[in-house]
């Protein structure tokens, strides 16, 4: 029998899951093992090696056949080499080389095959589970002011309101005079106004520039630019020169204005009650109007909602305490007149409400000043996930 002996020079060709460099070079020598017993032994060895399925079984086969006192080394045929004639020695030696080489080649090829199989098995087991939730990427958060503003816009949108805007740098006319607060009127002292250098307004009618002290000038801008009926809300930033535990120089308000033919205070009360209940997520919200004064509304009222002041928590909608939440009233005829609207034909209401206050109450934020401190930990804690919900 002629056995082809594959002598591995560098790498055997193996069945790897990826291509490897063609470094597989083999030198073929041909030698016929002369001894029948050795032929059978090599055939048996090749069968044992082929049957091995684990690295350990293969290692056992290697030791059994090629080990120091393995089946090849210990075979009586090879023992005879010592005493053989020189010609015979050559043949026995060649037989030994051929037998060893063939078994080694079989072992090496099988070793690589087993390792490849084991690797494949591990790779199959270690596939990425794409159903696992991804590690979230760091993301910013929605500031509570923005969140609450958006909530209010959504609620009033349901009642048919559109959003109106006005400048934060206003002129005295829109911020005060047109709202029935003439110069030297004591009501001006209610607002600690930031006056800016310079004048603003139509040419020839400029008045001092101010940072708007409330969102009410948007009422004026809306009524000057639009014919009634009008139904708007105007959320925005406002400024007063005031800073203590419960006041910041910058804060936010939401203004509401409805002008129509037969709008009355009952509509105002019903709207505010429904809107505030919706905002706080309550079925029913106790609410009362308290007589008050604003130069631009007549009659005017302060809006209180029912609450319970616990030792360390304030519960909205329960108990028999009251919490002031907004100012409102029927738009003063002078204001309508200032905007070219006939008060004998049209009437309506307006309201104004602090947004920080609503945010603090709804989301249990204890300190007003933290809203504007820009502390990332605060923003992470009180902020909202960009796609909805609290973080
Ligand atoms: N502008 C008033 C304030 O800032 C609130 C208000 C608005 C009152 C509209 C009545 C009507 O206090």
Short mmCIF file of C-alpha atoms in Angstrom, two decimals, residues 144-145 148 279 354-365 371:
data_model
loop_
_atom_site.label_atom_id
_atom_site.label_comp_id
_atom_site.label_asym_id
_atom_site.label_seq_id
_atom_site.Cartn_x
_atom_site.Cartn_y
_atom_site.Cartn_z
CA UNK A 144 -39.81 72.43 33.96
CA UNK A 145 -40.71 75.92 32.69
CA UNK A 148 -45.34 73.42 32.01
CA UNK A 279 -53.36 70.98 34.45
CA UNK A 354 -47.14 82.73 36.96
CA UNK A 355 -45.63 79.64 35.32
CA UNK A 356 -42.97 78.94 37.97
CA UNK A 357 -45.66 78.78 40.60
CA UNK A 358 -47.64 76.22 38.62
CA UNK A 359 -44.49 74.17 38.02
CA UNK A 360 -43.56 74.25 41.71
CA UNK A 361 -47.02 73.13 42.77
CA UNK A 362 -47.44 70.37 40.21
CA UNK A 363 -43.94 68.94 40.36
CA UNK A 364 -43.07 69.60 44.01
CA UNK A 365 -40.19 71.94 43.36
CA UNK A 371 -35.14 77.32 38.33
#
